[in-house]
Amino acid sequence: MGSRQPSGNENRTYCSNARKKILAIRIPAVSGNPNFKKSVQDISAIIAGCKNWNRSSQEALYRQFFGYAMAICLRYANNKEEAIEILNDGFLKIFHHIDSYDTSRPFKSWLSKIMANTAIDHLRSRKKIVFTEDITQVYELGMPDEYAISKLTCEEILQLVQHLPPAYRTVFNLYVLEGFQHQEISNMLGISEGTSKSNLFKAKRILKEKIEAITSMNISGPGSIGAAQPS
């Protein structure tokens, strides 16, 4: 199966949502390309074909949901190559377990959970996730200036998330962008709820500091994000 970049609409959707919600609480999952519409009948037929291991149906599913899935994987990966590896592993899991998909529920929700779990497994297998200590109290950091966020490009926002330490990035994605609660995250990652809250707090602190530093220094050139590490 070939690969392509997420479409302009998919990137703009992610960017728009991230600008508004990057440090907010309980953000809904990012949607796919709003201009790419398929009827329920077409999707149902593709899924039915995948259940029968029909190659053309698998390719159709891969093409149709590539951009949506890639946007998820990029949030967990360090770079595009790692994201593609996660994405392809995720689609293999989808094809192997598609019989377990509940057709009464949105397919994207099922797909996004598989992609997130695949990303977690990928990071674990490479021993990239090291969680910080449990904490009993988390303080609210407050939001960065909306004008500061609006000055960032989509690529810069994605880089900010990608440059978080893997453990912080994983919890941040699961809670803020995927919409999971701390109890769910603790079960998914095998950590306590306090540890989940601790990693989310530290991820938000790093993002807030970097957003404020970038805008105050008027940095906008490629590669500037992630260069300076927080103290």
GROMACS .gro file of C-alpha atoms in nm:
model
  231
    1MET     CA    1   0.000   0.000   0.000
    2GLY     CA    2   0.134   0.341  -0.090
    3SER     CA    3   0.142   0.642   0.138
    4ARG     CA    4   0.045   1.003   0.100
    5GLN     CA    5   0.054   1.316   0.307
    6PRO     CA    6  -0.261   1.413   0.499
    7SER     CA    7  -0.463   1.647   0.278
    8GLY     CA    8  -0.467   2.022   0.320
    9ASN     CA    9  -0.817   2.006   0.464
   10GLU     CA   10  -0.711   1.742   0.718
   11ASN     CA   11  -0.412   1.949   0.827
   12ARG     CA   12  -0.625   2.264   0.849
   13THR     CA   13  -0.883   2.079   1.059
   14TYR     CA   14  -0.613   1.958   1.299
   15CYS     CA   15  -0.452   2.302   1.310
   16SER     CA   16  -0.780   2.484   1.374
   17ASN     CA   17  -0.875   2.249   1.655
   18ALA     CA   18  -0.529   2.253   1.808
   19ARG     CA   19  -0.510   2.633   1.808
   20LYS     CA   20  -0.837   2.656   1.999
   21LYS     CA   21  -0.790   2.361   2.231
   22ILE     CA   22  -0.424   2.271   2.268
   23LEU     CA   23  -0.423   2.341   2.642
   24ALA     CA   24  -0.793   2.300   2.713
   25ILE     CA   25  -0.958   2.022   2.908
   26ARG     CA   26  -1.168   1.741   2.758
   27ILE     CA   27  -1.122   1.828   2.394
   28PRO     CA   28  -1.316   1.607   2.151
   29ALA     CA   29  -1.123   1.397   1.902
   30VAL     CA   30  -1.004   1.570   1.586
   31SER     CA   31  -1.229   1.500   1.291
   32GLY     CA   32  -1.117   1.390   0.948
   33ASN     CA   33  -1.148   1.574   0.619
   34PRO     CA   34  -1.495   1.738   0.622
   35ASN     CA   35  -1.499   1.759   0.242
   36PHE     CA   36  -1.438   1.390   0.190
   37LYS     CA   37  -1.779   1.220   0.216
   38LYS     CA   38  -1.866   0.858   0.171
   39SER     CA   39  -2.212   0.712   0.213
   40VAL     CA   40  -2.283   0.472   0.496
   41GLN     CA   41  -2.358   0.208   0.234
   42ASP     CA   42  -2.013   0.248   0.075
   43ILE     CA   43  -1.834   0.224   0.410
   44SER     CA   44  -2.044  -0.075   0.512
   45ALA     CA   45  -1.960  -0.248   0.184
   46ILE     CA   46  -1.588  -0.179   0.228
   47ILE     CA   47  -1.595  -0.315   0.584
   48ALA     CA   48  -1.786  -0.622   0.468
   49GLY     CA   49  -1.521  -0.681   0.204
   50CYS     CA   50  -1.244  -0.644   0.461
   51LYS     CA   51  -1.412  -0.907   0.677
   52ASN     CA   52  -1.379  -1.140   0.380
   53TRP     CA   53  -1.014  -1.041   0.334
   54ASN     CA   54  -1.091  -0.880   0.000
   55ARG     CA   55  -0.772  -0.703  -0.112
   56SER     CA   56  -0.947  -0.422  -0.299
   57SER     CA   57  -1.167  -0.351   0.005
   58GLN     CA   58  -0.860  -0.334   0.229
   59GLU     CA   59  -0.692  -0.092  -0.010
   60ALA     CA   60  -1.009   0.119  -0.026
   61LEU     CA   61  -1.027   0.137   0.354
   62TYR     CA   62  -0.658   0.226   0.376
   63ARG     CA   63  -0.690   0.505   0.119
   64GLN     CA   64  -1.010   0.644   0.267
   65PHE     CA   65  -0.885   0.667   0.625
   66PHE     CA   66  -0.514   0.722   0.564
   67GLY     CA   67  -0.519   1.096   0.631
   68TYR     CA   68  -0.732   1.066   0.944
   69ALA     CA   69  -0.516   0.786   1.084
   70MET     CA   70  -0.191   0.958   0.990
   71ALA     CA   71  -0.293   1.272   1.177
   72ILE     CA   72  -0.335   1.058   1.490
   73CYS     CA   73  -0.005   0.873   1.447
   74LEU     CA   74   0.193   1.192   1.388
   75ARG     CA   75   0.088   1.318   1.730
   76TYR     CA   76   0.253   1.020   1.898
   77ALA     CA   77   0.555   0.975   1.671
   78ASN     CA   78   0.884   1.164   1.664
   79ASN     CA   79   0.879   1.197   1.285
   80LYS     CA   80   0.690   1.101   0.968
   81GLU     CA   81   0.876   0.773   0.919
   82GLU     CA   82   0.788   0.652   1.267
   83ALA     CA   83   0.427   0.766   1.218
   84ILE     CA   84   0.398   0.562   0.896
   85GLU     CA   85   0.534   0.256   1.075
   86ILE     CA   86   0.272   0.297   1.348
   87LEU     CA   87  -0.001   0.359   1.091
   88ASN     CA   88   0.076   0.045   0.890
   89ASP     CA   89   0.091  -0.168   1.205
   90GLY     CA   90  -0.242  -0.016   1.306
   91PHE     CA   91  -0.408  -0.102   0.977
   92LEU     CA   92  -0.282  -0.459   1.005
   93LYS     CA   93  -0.453  -0.482   1.344
   94ILE     CA   94  -0.770  -0.336   1.194
   95PHE     CA   95  -0.775  -0.597   0.917
   96HIS     CA   96  -0.711  -0.880   1.164
   97HIS     CA   97  -0.972  -0.766   1.415
   98ILE     CA   98  -1.237  -0.606   1.195
   99ASP     CA   99  -1.482  -0.884   1.285
  100SER     CA  100  -1.490  -0.735   1.635
  101TYR     CA  101  -1.601  -0.393   1.507
  102ASP     CA  102  -1.949  -0.299   1.631
  103THR     CA  103  -2.126  -0.159   1.323
  104SER     CA  104  -2.367   0.035   1.545
  105ARG     CA  105  -2.081   0.263   1.652
  106PRO     CA  106  -1.880   0.514   1.443
  107PHE     CA  107  -1.597   0.344   1.257
  108LYS     CA  108  -1.362   0.638   1.310
  109SER     CA  109  -1.390   0.605   1.687
  110TRP     CA  110  -1.292   0.239   1.666
  111LEU     CA  111  -1.007   0.315   1.426
  112SER     CA  112  -0.872   0.601   1.637
  113LYS     CA  113  -0.857   0.383   1.948
  114ILE     CA  114  -0.667   0.112   1.759
  115MET     CA  115  -0.420   0.369   1.622
  116ALA     CA  116  -0.365   0.518   1.968
  117ASN     CA  117  -0.311   0.173   2.123
  118THR     CA  118  -0.075   0.079   1.840
  119ALA     CA  119   0.126   0.394   1.901
  120ILE     CA  120   0.147   0.311   2.271
  121ASP     CA  121   0.262  -0.044   2.195
  122HIS     CA  122   0.520   0.095   1.953
  123LEU     CA  123   0.664   0.333   2.212
  124ARG     CA  124   0.664   0.065   2.480
  125SER     CA  125   0.845  -0.184   2.257
  126ARG     CA  126   1.121   0.070   2.207
  127LYS     CA  127   1.125   0.161   2.576
  128LYS     CA  128   1.051   0.525   2.493
  129ILE     CA  129   0.786   0.577   2.760
  130VAL     CA  130   0.909   0.657   3.111
  131PHE     CA  131   0.638   0.805   3.330
  132THR     CA  132   0.705   1.058   3.603
  133GLU     CA  133   0.602   1.020   3.963
  134ASP     CA  134   0.247   1.013   4.090
  135ILE     CA  135   0.118   1.339   4.235
  136THR     CA  136  -0.184   1.397   4.454
  137GLN     CA  137  -0.257   1.756   4.348
  138VAL     CA  138  -0.243   1.923   4.009
  139TYR     CA  139  -0.257   2.300   3.972
  140GLU     CA  140  -0.428   2.472   3.680
  141LEU     CA  141  -0.174   2.644   3.458
  142GLY     CA  142  -0.415   2.870   3.277
  143MET     CA  143  -0.435   2.924   2.905
  144PRO     CA  144  -0.169   3.090   2.691
  145ASP     CA  145  -0.273   3.406   2.513
  146GLU     CA  146  -0.510   3.322   2.225
  147TYR     CA  147  -0.324   3.566   2.002
  148ALA     CA  148  -0.001   3.378   2.071
  149ILE     CA  149  -0.154   3.047   1.961
  150SER     CA  150  -0.310   3.206   1.652
  151LYS     CA  151   0.035   3.318   1.534
  152LEU     CA  152   0.158   2.957   1.511
  153THR     CA  153   0.135   2.763   1.188
  154CYS     CA  154  -0.014   2.415   1.174
  155GLU     CA  155   0.334   2.266   1.133
  156GLU     CA  156   0.459   2.454   1.439
  157ILE     CA  157   0.170   2.328   1.652
  158LEU     CA  158   0.238   1.971   1.544
  159GLN     CA  159   0.609   2.014   1.617
  160LEU     CA  160   0.528   2.143   1.965
  161VAL     CA  161   0.337   1.826   2.042
  162GLN     CA  162   0.597   1.602   1.876
  163HIS     CA  163   0.881   1.756   2.080
  164LEU     CA  164   0.720   1.669   2.412
  165PRO     CA  165   0.889   1.379   2.594
  166PRO     CA  166   0.714   1.057   2.481
  167ALA     CA  167   0.538   0.992   2.813
  168TYR     CA  168   0.405   1.348   2.837
  169ARG     CA  169   0.307   1.346   2.469
  170THR     CA  170   0.119   1.017   2.505
  171VAL     CA  171  -0.091   1.128   2.802
  172PHE     CA  172  -0.150   1.470   2.646
  173ASN     CA  173  -0.276   1.315   2.323
  174LEU     CA  174  -0.498   1.062   2.498
  175TYR     CA  175  -0.655   1.317   2.732
  176VAL     CA  176  -0.667   1.641   2.537
  177LEU     CA  177  -0.697   1.527   2.176
  178GLU     CA  178  -0.851   1.178   2.199
  179GLY     CA  179  -1.090   1.262   2.484
  180PHE     CA  180  -1.003   0.980   2.727
  181GLN     CA  181  -1.038   1.038   3.101
  182HIS     CA  182  -0.758   0.973   3.350
  183GLN     CA  183  -0.912   0.647   3.471
  184GLU     CA  184  -0.922   0.517   3.113
  185ILE     CA  185  -0.565   0.635   3.048
  186SER     CA  186  -0.440   0.467   3.365
  187ASN     CA  187  -0.590   0.138   3.245
  188MET     CA  188  -0.450   0.178   2.893
  189LEU     CA  189  -0.098   0.262   3.011
  190GLY     CA  190  -0.082   0.058   3.331
  191ILE     CA  191  -0.021   0.364   3.549
  192SER     CA  192  -0.209   0.533   3.832
  193GLU     CA  193  -0.454   0.816   3.773
  194GLY     CA  194  -0.220   1.044   3.967
  195THR     CA  195   0.066   0.962   3.731
  196SER     CA  196  -0.159   1.036   3.434
  197LYS     CA  197  -0.249   1.373   3.585
  198SER     CA  198   0.117   1.447   3.660
  199ASN     CA  199   0.227   1.381   3.303
  200LEU     CA  200  -0.060   1.587   3.161
  201PHE     CA  201   0.028   1.878   3.389
  202LYS     CA  202   0.392   1.871   3.284
  203ALA     CA  203   0.304   1.842   2.915
  204LYS     CA  204   0.078   2.146   2.940
  205ARG     CA  205   0.346   2.340   3.129
  206ILE     CA  206   0.605   2.272   2.857
  207LEU     CA  207   0.363   2.367   2.578
  208LYS     CA  208   0.259   2.684   2.756
  209GLU     CA  209   0.621   2.789   2.813
  210LYS     CA  210   0.720   2.716   2.453
  211ILE     CA  211   0.422   2.897   2.304
  212GLU     CA  212   0.495   3.204   2.514
  213ALA     CA  213   0.870   3.188   2.439
  214ILE     CA  214   0.817   3.152   2.063
  215THR     CA  215   0.574   3.440   2.036
  216SER     CA  216   0.765   3.672   2.271
  217MET     CA  217   1.087   3.619   2.073
  218ASN     CA  218   0.900   3.643   1.743
  219ILE     CA  219   1.046   3.310   1.627
  220SER     CA  220   0.877   3.172   1.317
  221GLY     CA  221   1.150   3.006   1.107
  222PRO     CA  222   1.140   2.633   1.037
  223GLY     CA  223   1.312   2.421   1.297
  224SER     CA  224   1.293   2.683   1.572
  225ILE     CA  225   1.041   2.481   1.771
  226GLY     CA  226   1.195   2.227   2.001
  227ALA     CA  227   1.542   2.382   1.980
  228ALA     CA  228   1.526   2.526   2.329
  229GLN     CA  229   1.455   2.287   2.614
  230PRO     CA  230   1.260   2.402   2.918
  231SER     CA  231   1.453   2.453   3.236
   0.00000   0.00000   0.00000
